Coordinates of C-alpha atoms in Angstrom, one line a residue:
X1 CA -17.9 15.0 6.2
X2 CA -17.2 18.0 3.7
X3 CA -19.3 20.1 1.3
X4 CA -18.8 22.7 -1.2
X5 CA -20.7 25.6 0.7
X6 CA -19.2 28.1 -2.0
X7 CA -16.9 28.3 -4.6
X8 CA -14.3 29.2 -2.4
X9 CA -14.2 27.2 0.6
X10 CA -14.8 23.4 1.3
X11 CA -15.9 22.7 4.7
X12 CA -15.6 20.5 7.4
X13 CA -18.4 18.7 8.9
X14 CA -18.1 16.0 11.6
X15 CA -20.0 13.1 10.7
X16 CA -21.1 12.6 14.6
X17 CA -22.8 16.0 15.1
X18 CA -23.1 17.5 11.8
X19 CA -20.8 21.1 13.7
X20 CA -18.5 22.4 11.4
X21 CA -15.0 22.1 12.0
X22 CA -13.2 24.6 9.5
X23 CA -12.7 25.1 5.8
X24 CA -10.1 24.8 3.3
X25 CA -9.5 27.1 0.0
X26 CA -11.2 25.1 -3.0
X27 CA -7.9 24.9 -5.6
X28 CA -9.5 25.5 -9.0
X29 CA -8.5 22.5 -11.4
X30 CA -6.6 25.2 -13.6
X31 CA -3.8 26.2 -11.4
X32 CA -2.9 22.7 -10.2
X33 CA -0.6 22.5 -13.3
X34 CA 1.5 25.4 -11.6
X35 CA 1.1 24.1 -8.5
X36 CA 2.9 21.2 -9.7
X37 CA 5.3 23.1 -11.0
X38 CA 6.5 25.4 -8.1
X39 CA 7.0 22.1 -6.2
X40 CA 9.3 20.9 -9.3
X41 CA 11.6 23.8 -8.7
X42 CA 12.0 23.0 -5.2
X43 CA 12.8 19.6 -5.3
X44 CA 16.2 20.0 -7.4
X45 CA 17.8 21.3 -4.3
X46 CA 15.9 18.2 -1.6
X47 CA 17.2 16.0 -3.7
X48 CA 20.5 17.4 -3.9
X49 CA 20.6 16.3 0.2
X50 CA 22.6 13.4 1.5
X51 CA 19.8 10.5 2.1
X52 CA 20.8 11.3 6.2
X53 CA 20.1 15.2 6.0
X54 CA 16.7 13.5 4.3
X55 CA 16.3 11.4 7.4
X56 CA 16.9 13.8 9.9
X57 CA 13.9 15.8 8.4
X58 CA 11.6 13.0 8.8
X59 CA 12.8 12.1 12.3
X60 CA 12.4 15.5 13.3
X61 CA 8.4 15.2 11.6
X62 CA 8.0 12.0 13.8
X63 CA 8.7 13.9 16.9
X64 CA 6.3 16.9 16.1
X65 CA 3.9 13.6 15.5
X66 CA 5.0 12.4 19.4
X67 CA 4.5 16.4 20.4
X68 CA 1.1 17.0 18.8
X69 CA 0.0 13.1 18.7
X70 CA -3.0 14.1 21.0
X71 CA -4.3 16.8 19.2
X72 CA -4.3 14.8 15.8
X73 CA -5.6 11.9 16.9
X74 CA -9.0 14.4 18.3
X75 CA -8.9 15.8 14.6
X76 CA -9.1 12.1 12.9
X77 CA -11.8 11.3 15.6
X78 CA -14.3 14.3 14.7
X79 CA -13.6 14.8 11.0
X80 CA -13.6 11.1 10.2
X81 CA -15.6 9.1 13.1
X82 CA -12.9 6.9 14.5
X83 CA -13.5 5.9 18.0
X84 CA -10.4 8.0 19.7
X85 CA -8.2 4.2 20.5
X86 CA -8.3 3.4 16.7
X87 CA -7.8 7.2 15.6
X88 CA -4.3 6.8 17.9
X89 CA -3.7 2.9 17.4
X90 CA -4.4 2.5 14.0
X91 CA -3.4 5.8 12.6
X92 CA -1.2 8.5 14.7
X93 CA 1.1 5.4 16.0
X94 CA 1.9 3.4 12.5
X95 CA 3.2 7.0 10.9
X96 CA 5.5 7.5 14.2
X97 CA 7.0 4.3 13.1
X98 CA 6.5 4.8 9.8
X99 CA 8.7 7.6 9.8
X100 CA 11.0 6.2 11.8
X101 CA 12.0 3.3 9.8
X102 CA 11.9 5.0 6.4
X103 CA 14.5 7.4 8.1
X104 CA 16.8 4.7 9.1
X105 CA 16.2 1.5 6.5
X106 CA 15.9 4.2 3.7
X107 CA 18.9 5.0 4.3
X108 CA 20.2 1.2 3.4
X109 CA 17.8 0.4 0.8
X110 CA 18.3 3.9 -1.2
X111 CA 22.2 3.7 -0.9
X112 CA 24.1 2.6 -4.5
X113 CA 24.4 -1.3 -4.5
X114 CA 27.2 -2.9 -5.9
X115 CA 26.2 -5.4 -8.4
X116 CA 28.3 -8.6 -8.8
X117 CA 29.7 -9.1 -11.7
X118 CA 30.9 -13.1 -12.1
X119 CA 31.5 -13.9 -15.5
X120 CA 34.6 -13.9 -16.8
X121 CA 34.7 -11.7 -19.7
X122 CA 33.2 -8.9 -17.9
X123 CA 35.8 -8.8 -14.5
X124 CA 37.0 -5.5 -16.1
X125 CA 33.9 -4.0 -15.0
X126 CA 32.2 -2.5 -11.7
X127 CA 28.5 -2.1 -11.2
X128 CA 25.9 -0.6 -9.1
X129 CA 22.3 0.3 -9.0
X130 CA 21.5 4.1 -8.1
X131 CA 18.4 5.0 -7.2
X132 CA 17.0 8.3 -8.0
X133 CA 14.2 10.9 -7.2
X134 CA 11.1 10.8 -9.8
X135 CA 10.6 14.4 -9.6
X136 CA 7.1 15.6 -8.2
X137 CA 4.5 12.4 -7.5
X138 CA 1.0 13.2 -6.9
X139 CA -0.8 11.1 -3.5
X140 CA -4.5 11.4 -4.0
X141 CA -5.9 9.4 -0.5
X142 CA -9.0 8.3 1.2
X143 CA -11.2 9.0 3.8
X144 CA -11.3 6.1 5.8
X145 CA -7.4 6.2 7.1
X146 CA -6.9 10.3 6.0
X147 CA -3.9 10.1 8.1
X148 CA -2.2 7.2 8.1
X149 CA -2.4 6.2 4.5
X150 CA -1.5 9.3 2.8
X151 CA 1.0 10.1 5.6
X152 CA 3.5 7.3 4.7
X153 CA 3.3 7.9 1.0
X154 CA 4.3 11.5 1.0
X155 CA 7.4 10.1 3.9
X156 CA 8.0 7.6 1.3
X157 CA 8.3 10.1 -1.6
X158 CA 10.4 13.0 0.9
X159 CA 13.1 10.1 1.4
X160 CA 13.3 9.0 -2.1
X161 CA 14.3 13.0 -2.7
X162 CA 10.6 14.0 -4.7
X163 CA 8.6 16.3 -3.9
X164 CA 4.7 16.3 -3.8
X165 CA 1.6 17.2 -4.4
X166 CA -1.3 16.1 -1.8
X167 CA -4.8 15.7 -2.6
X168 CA -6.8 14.6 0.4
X169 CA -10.4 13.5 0.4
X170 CA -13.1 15.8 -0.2
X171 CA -14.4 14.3 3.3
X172 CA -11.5 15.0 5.3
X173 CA -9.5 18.2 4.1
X174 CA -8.3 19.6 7.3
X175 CA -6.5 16.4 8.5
X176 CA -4.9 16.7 5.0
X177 CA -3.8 20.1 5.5
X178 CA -2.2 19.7 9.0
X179 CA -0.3 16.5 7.3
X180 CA 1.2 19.0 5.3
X181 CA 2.0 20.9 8.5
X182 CA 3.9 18.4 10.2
X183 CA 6.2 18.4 7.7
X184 CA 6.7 22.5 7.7
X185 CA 7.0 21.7 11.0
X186 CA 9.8 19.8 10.7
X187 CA 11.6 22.2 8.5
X188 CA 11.3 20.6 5.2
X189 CA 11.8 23.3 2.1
X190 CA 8.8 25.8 1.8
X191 CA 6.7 24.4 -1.1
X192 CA 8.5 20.8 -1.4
X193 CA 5.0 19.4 0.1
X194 CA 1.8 20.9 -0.8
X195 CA -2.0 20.1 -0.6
X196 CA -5.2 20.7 -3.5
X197 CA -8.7 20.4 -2.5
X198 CA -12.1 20.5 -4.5
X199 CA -13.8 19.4 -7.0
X200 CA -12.0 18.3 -10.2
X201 CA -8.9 18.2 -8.5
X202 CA -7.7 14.8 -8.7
X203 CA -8.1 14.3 -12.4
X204 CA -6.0 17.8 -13.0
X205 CA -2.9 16.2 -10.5
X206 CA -3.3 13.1 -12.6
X207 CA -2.9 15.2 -16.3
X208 CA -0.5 17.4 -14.7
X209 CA 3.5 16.6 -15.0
X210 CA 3.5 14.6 -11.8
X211 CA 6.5 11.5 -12.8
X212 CA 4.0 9.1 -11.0
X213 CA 0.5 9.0 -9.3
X214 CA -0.2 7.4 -5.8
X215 CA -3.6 6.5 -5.6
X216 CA -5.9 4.9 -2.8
X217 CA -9.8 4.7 -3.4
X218 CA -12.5 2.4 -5.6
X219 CA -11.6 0.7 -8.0
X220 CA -13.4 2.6 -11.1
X221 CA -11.3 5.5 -9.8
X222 CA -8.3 3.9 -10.0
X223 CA -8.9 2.0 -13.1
X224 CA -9.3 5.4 -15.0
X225 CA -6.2 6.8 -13.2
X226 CA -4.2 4.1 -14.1
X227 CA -5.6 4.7 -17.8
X228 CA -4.4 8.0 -17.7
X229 CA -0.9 7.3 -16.4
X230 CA -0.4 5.1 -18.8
X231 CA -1.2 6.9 -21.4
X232 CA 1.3 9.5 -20.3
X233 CA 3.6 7.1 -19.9
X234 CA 3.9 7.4 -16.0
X235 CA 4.0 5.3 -13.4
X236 CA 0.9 4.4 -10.9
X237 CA 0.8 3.1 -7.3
X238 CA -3.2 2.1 -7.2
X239 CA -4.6 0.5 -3.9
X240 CA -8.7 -0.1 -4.5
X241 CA -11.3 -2.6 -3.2
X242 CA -10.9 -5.1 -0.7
X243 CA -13.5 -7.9 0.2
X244 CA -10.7 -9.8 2.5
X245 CA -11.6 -13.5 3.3
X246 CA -11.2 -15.0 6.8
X247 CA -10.4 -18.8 6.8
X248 CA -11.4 -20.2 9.9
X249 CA -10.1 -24.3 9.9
X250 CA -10.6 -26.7 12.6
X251 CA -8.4 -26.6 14.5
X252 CA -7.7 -22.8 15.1
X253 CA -8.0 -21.0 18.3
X254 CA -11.5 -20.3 17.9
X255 CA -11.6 -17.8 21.1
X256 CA -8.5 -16.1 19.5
X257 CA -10.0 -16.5 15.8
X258 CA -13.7 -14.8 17.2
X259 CA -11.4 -11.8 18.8
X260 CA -9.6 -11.4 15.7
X261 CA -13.0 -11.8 13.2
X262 CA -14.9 -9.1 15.5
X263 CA -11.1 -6.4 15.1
X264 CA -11.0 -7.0 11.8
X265 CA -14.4 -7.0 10.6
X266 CA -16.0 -4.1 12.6
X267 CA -12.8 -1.8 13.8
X268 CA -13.7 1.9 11.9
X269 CA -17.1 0.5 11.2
X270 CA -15.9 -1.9 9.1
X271 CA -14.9 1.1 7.0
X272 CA -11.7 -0.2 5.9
X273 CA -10.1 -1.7 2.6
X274 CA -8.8 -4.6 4.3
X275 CA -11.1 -5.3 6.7
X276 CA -12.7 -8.9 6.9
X277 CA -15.8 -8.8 4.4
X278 CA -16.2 -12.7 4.0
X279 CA -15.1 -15.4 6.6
X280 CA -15.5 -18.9 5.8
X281 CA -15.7 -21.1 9.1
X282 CA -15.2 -25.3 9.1
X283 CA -18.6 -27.0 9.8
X284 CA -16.7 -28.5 12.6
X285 CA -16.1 -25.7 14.6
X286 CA -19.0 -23.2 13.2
X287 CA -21.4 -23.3 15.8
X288 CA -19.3 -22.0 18.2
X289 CA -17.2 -19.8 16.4
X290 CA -20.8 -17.7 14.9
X291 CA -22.3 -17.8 18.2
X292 CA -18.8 -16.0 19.6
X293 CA -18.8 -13.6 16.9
X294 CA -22.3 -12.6 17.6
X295 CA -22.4 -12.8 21.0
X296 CA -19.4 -10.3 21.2
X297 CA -21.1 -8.1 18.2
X298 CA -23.5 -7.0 20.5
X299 CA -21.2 -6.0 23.2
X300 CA -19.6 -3.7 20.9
X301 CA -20.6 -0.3 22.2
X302 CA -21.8 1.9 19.8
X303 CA -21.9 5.6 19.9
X304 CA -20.0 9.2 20.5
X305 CA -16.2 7.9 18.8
X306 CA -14.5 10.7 21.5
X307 CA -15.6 8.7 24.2
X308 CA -12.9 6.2 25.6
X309 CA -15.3 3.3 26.1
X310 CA -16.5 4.0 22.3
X311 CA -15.6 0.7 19.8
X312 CA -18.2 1.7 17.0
X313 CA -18.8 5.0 15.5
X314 CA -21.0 6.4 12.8
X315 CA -20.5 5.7 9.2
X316 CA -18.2 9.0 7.4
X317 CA -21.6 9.8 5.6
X318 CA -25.4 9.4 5.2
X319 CA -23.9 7.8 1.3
X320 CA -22.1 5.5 2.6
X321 CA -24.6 4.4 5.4
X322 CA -27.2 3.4 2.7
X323 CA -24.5 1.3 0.7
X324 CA -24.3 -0.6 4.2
X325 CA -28.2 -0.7 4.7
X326 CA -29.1 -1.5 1.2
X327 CA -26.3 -4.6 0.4
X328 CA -27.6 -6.4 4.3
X329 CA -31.4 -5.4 3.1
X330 CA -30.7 -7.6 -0.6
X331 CA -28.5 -10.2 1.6
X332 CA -32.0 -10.7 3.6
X333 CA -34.5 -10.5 1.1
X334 CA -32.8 -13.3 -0.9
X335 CA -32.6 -15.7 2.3
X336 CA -29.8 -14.5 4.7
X337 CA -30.5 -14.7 8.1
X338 CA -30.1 -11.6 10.0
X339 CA -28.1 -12.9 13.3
X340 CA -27.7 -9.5 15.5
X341 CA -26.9 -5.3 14.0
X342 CA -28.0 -2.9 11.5
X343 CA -29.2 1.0 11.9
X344 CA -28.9 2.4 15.2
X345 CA -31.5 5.2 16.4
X346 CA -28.8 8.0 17.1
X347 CA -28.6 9.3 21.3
X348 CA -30.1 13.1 21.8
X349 CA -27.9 15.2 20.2
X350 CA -26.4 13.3 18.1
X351 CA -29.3 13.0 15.5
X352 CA -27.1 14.2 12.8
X353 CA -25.1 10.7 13.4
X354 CA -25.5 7.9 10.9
X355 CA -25.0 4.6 13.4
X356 CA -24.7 1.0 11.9
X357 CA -24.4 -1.5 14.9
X358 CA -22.4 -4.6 14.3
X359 CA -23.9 -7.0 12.0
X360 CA -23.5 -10.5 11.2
X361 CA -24.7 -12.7 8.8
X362 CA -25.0 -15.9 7.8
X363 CA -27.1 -18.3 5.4
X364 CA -25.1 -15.9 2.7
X365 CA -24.8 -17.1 -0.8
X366 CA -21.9 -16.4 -3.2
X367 CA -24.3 -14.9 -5.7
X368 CA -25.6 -12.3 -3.0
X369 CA -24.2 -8.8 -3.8
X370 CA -23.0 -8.6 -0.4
X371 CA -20.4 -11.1 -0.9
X372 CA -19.4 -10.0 -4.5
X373 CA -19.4 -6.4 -3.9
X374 CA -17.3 -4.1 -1.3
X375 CA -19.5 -3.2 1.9
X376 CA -17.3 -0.8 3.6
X377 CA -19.6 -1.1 6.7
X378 CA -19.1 -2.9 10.1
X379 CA -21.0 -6.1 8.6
X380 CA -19.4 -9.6 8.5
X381 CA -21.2 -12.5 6.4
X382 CA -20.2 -15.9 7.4
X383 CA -20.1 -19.3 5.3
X384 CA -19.7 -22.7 7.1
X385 CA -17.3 -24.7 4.8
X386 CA -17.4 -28.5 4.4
X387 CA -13.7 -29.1 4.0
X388 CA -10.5 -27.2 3.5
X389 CA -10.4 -26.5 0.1
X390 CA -14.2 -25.6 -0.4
X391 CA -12.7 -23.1 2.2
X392 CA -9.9 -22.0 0.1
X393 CA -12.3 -22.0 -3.6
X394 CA -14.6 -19.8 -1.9
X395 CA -12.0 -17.5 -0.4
X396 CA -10.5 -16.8 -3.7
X397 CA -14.0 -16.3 -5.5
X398 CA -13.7 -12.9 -5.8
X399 CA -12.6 -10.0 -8.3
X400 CA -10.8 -8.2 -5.1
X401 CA -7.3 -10.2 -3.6
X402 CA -6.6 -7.0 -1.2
X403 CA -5.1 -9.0 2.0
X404 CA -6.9 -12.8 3.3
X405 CA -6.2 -14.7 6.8
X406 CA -5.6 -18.3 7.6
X407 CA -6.6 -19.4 11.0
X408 CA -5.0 -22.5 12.6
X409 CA -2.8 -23.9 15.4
X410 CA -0.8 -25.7 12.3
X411 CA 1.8 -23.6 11.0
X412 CA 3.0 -25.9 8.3
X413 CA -0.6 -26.2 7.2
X414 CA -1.2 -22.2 7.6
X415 CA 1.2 -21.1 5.4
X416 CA 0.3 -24.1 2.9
X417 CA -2.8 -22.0 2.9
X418 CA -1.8 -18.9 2.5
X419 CA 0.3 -20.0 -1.1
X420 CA -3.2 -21.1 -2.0
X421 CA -4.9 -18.3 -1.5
X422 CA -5.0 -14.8 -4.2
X423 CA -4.0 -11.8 -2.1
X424 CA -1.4 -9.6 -2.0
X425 CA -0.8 -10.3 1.4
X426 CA -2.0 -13.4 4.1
X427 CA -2.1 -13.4 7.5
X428 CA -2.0 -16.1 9.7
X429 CA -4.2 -16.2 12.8
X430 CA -4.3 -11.9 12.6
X431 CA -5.9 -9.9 9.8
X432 CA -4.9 -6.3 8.4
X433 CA -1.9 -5.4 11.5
X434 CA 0.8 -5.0 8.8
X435 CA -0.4 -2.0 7.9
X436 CA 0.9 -0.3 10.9
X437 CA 4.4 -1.8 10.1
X438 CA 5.7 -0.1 7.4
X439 CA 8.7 -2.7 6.8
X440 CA 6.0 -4.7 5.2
X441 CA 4.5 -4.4 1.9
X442 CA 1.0 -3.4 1.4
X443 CA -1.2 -3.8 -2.1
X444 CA -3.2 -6.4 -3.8
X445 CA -3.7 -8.5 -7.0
X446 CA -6.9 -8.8 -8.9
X447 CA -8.8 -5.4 -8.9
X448 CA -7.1 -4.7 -5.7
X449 CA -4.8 -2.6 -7.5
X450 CA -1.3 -2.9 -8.8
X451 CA 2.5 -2.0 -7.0
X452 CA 3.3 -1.7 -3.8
X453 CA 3.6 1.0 -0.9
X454 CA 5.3 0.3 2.2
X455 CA 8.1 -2.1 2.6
X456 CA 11.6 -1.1 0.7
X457 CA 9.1 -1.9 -3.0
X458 CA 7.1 1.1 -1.5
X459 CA 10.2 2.8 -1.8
X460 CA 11.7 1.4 -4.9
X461 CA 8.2 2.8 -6.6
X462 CA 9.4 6.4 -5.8
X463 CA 12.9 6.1 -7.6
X464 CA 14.6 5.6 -11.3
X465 CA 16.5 2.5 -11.0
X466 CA 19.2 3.6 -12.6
X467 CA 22.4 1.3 -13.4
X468 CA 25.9 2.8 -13.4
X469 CA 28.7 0.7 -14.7
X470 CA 32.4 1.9 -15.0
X471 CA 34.6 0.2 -17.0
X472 CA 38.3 1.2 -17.0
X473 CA 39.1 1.3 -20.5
X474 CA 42.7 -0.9 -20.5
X475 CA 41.3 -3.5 -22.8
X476 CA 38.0 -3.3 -25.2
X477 CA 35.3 -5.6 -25.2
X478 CA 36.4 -8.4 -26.6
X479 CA 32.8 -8.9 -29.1
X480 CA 33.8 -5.5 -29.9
X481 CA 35.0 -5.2 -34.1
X482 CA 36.4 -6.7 -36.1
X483 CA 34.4 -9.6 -36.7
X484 CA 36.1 -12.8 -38.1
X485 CA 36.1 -16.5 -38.2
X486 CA 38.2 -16.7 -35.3
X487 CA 36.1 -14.6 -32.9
X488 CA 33.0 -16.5 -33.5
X489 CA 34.6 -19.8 -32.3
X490 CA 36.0 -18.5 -29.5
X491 CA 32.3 -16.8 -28.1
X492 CA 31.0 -20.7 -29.1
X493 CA 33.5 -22.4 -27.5
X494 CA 33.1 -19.8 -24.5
X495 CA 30.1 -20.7 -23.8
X496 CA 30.4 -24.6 -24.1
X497 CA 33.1 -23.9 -21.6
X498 CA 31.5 -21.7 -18.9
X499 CA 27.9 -23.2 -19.4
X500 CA 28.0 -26.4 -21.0
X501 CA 27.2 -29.9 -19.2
X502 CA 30.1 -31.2 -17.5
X503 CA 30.7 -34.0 -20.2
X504 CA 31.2 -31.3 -23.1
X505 CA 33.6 -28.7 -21.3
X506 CA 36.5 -30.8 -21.8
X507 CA 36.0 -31.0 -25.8
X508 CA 34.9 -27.0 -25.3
X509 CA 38.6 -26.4 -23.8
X510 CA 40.5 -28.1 -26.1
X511 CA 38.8 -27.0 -29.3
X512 CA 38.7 -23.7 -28.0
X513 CA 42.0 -23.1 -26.6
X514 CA 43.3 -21.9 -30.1
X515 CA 40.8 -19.3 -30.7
X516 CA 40.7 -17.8 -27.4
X517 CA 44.5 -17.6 -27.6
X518 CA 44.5 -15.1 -30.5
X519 CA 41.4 -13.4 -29.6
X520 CA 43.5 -12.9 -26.2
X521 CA 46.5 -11.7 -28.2
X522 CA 44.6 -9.7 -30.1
X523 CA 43.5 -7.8 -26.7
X524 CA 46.7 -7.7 -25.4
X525 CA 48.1 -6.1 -28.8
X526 CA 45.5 -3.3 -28.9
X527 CA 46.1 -2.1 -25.2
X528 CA 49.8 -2.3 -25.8
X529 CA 48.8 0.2 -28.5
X530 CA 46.9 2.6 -26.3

């Protein structure tokens, strides 16, 4: 974790040992404006590139990625906590990809497209969406994935032609700063890609002249960022809260559906947006499915995250260690049954280390704040269900619709359940993967935020769509002026003709014929004249 030790510096602490790692210069609110700014006069000229010399820069950033992929992935592990196989799997991989296939689909999805134009009357023209760079956009990003999540959005952004402006967490500012190093690195402009830090910093990137705001964190953040966008009359990207539901039917894989509840509910100590928070289990199969996820809870080895046998590490922070410890504490006291987990008496050395051990719950209410409100911990609550759609109903009780999973060996019947259920995105039989394949689109509904990253909509939110119509001026418009009786049969007849039922368009024709031949001599007569 990170603290302001003086006006000057933020630094690093890991959250395993408490040794400090490094500091970062605190950017005082004031001068982000001009930071802003000095990126804007860069950008011009990146954007100004073809959309391959674009790609080539982030195919070169992949490969410092490949080149220094070690060394990052030890940064994520002792300034965020990962164990070292989720630091690489979950993080230092999906951005290789990441910037791999933004460099080569951007290149498709960015290009002009042609528009077709079919009707009649407008054959004289050709069309095309262009899609332009927004400028500067701001990516203010989390601590749970500092690398990953903030990573694609600024590739995003880079390929679009922008330029940006990076605000990491206060948690984890070093892996923020070497993002923007990758990208020196790889030779992009001086200044096209910069980093703030501190305290009061977010806020100032979001009032600043940023065209557009990416933002990843709670949702009373994100509400007021979206507030203040919109009251500039900008555009906002806003990933919150997750409390993702797991739907476990009958007749799922229940030795697959256990692996995938005890990855998806505990991987980063549960410390993830979409992680599984609630998982709903058929009474027919619940016995066996909560002793599974139990008994492989406590084989989850807790402890030093740099350790290659390591699956649990310590929460980021002491904070966010009491959220965990007080919403399981409530779930209990009002009559859920504690099945295995909870604090962890850190090893010798380690003292420093705030530990949460697997937990699982059951017995859990919908009323219980634990299943209304985001844990962020490595704690899943389980519900048996008596049918299918009790399943579903309780699934989609929630303010949050982040991401949800359908578990079942039907696939007719899976993805009947996924329509069903309110989430921007559904899994079937996996849970939160698609995150590490940027071809798909990532966001929620609800209070799970609005737009999209990822996916060609990730990129579509860092452009103008701009359409470009040429028309070769031979003959005008035929609504153009002068108005008369004779023009406004023909348009009525027109349409009778082009769009009318089948058992009208002959009548159309024929008592439209007359019109449409003057209005067409008209035409002809006027581009005779030019």
């Amino acid at each position: 974790m990170a603290l302001a030790a003086a006006a000057e510096q933020l630094e690093s602490f890991s959250p395993t040992t408490g040794e400090r790692l490094g500091a970062v210069e605190i950017t005082p609110p004031g001068e982000v404006e001009a930071i802003v700014q000095g990126v804007a006069k860069v950008q011009p000229f990146w954007a100004q590139l073809t959309l391959q010399d674009r790609a080539r820069y982030l195919e070169r950033a992949a490969q410092v990625v490949i080149d220094e992929g070690d060394e990052i992935r030890d940064m994520i592990v002792r300034e965020q906590g990962k164990p070292r196989n989720e630091a690489f799997a979950m993080e230092v991989l999906p951005t290789i990809d990441a910037l791999s296939w933004i460099a080569s689909a951007g290149q498709e999805i960015l290009a002009d497209e042609k528009i077709s134009m079919p009707q009649l009357f407008l054959k004289t023209k050709a069309s095309a969406f262009t899609y332009e760079p927004l400028g500067v956009i701001g990516v203010i990003s989390p601590w749970n994935y500092p690398w990953s999540i903030p990573f694609g959005e600024v590739a995003l952004a880079l390929m679009a032609g922008n330029g940006v402006v990076l605000k990491p967490a206060s948690l984890t500012p070093l892996i923020g700063d070497r993002i923007a190093r990758v990208f020196e690195r790889a030779g992009v402009p001086d200044g096209l890609v910069r980093v703030i830090h501190g305290p009061g910093t977010g806020p100032a990137l979001v009032a600043a002249d940023v065209a557009k705001v990416f933002f990843t964190g709670s949702v009373e953040t994100g509400r007021s960022v979206g507030v203040e966008c919109a009251r500039r009359l900008k555009g906002s990207v806003l990933e919150l809260g997750g409390k993702d539901p797991m739907v476990v039917l009958a007749d799922a894989n229940i030795e697959h559906a256990i692996a995938g509840a005890l990855w998806g509910g505990f991987a980063n100590a549960g410390q993830t947006c979409s992680g599984i928070e609630r998982a709903y289990v058929l009474r027919e199969v619940s016995e066996r499915f909560i002793a599974g996820v139990v008994a492989g809870a406590r084989r989850l080895r807790v402890g030093v995250p740099l350790k290659w046998d390591t699956e649990i590490g310590p929460m980021v922070s002491g904070e966010q260690f009491e959220i965990v410890r007080e919403l399981v504490d409530d779930a209990v006291a009002n009559g859920a049954t504690l099945e295995c987990g909870g604090p962890v008496q850190p090893p010798a050395g380690l003292e420093h280390g705030r530990f949460y051990a697997p937990t699982v719950l059951t017995g859990v209410t919908p009323e219980m704040r634990i299943m209304r409100e985001e844990i962020f911990g490595p704690v899943l609550p389980i519900t048996v269900a008596d049918s299918e759609d009790e399943a579903i109903s309780l699934a989609n009780d929630s303010d949050f619709g982040l991401g949800a999973s359908v578990w079942t060996s039907d696939r007719d019947k899976g993805e009947r359940v996924a329509r069903e259920l309110e989430a921007g995105m559904v899994w079937i039989n996996d849970h939160m993967f698609s995150h590490g394949a940027c071809q798909c689109s990532w966001g929620g509904v609800k209070e799970s935020g609005l737009g999209r990253t990822h996916s060609k909509f990730g990129l579509y939110e860092c452009v103008n769509i701009k359409l470009r119509v040429w028309e070769g001026s031979a003959v005008r418009d035929p609504w153009w002026h002068p108005y008369d009786e004779t023009l406004g049969n023909a348009l009525r007849q027109s349409a009778r003709i082009l769009y009318g039922r089948p058992s009208i368009r002959a009548a159309a024709l024929r008592d439209g014929l007359g019109p449409l031949m003057k209005v067409g001599a008209r035409l002809a007569r006027d581009a005779v004249k030019r």
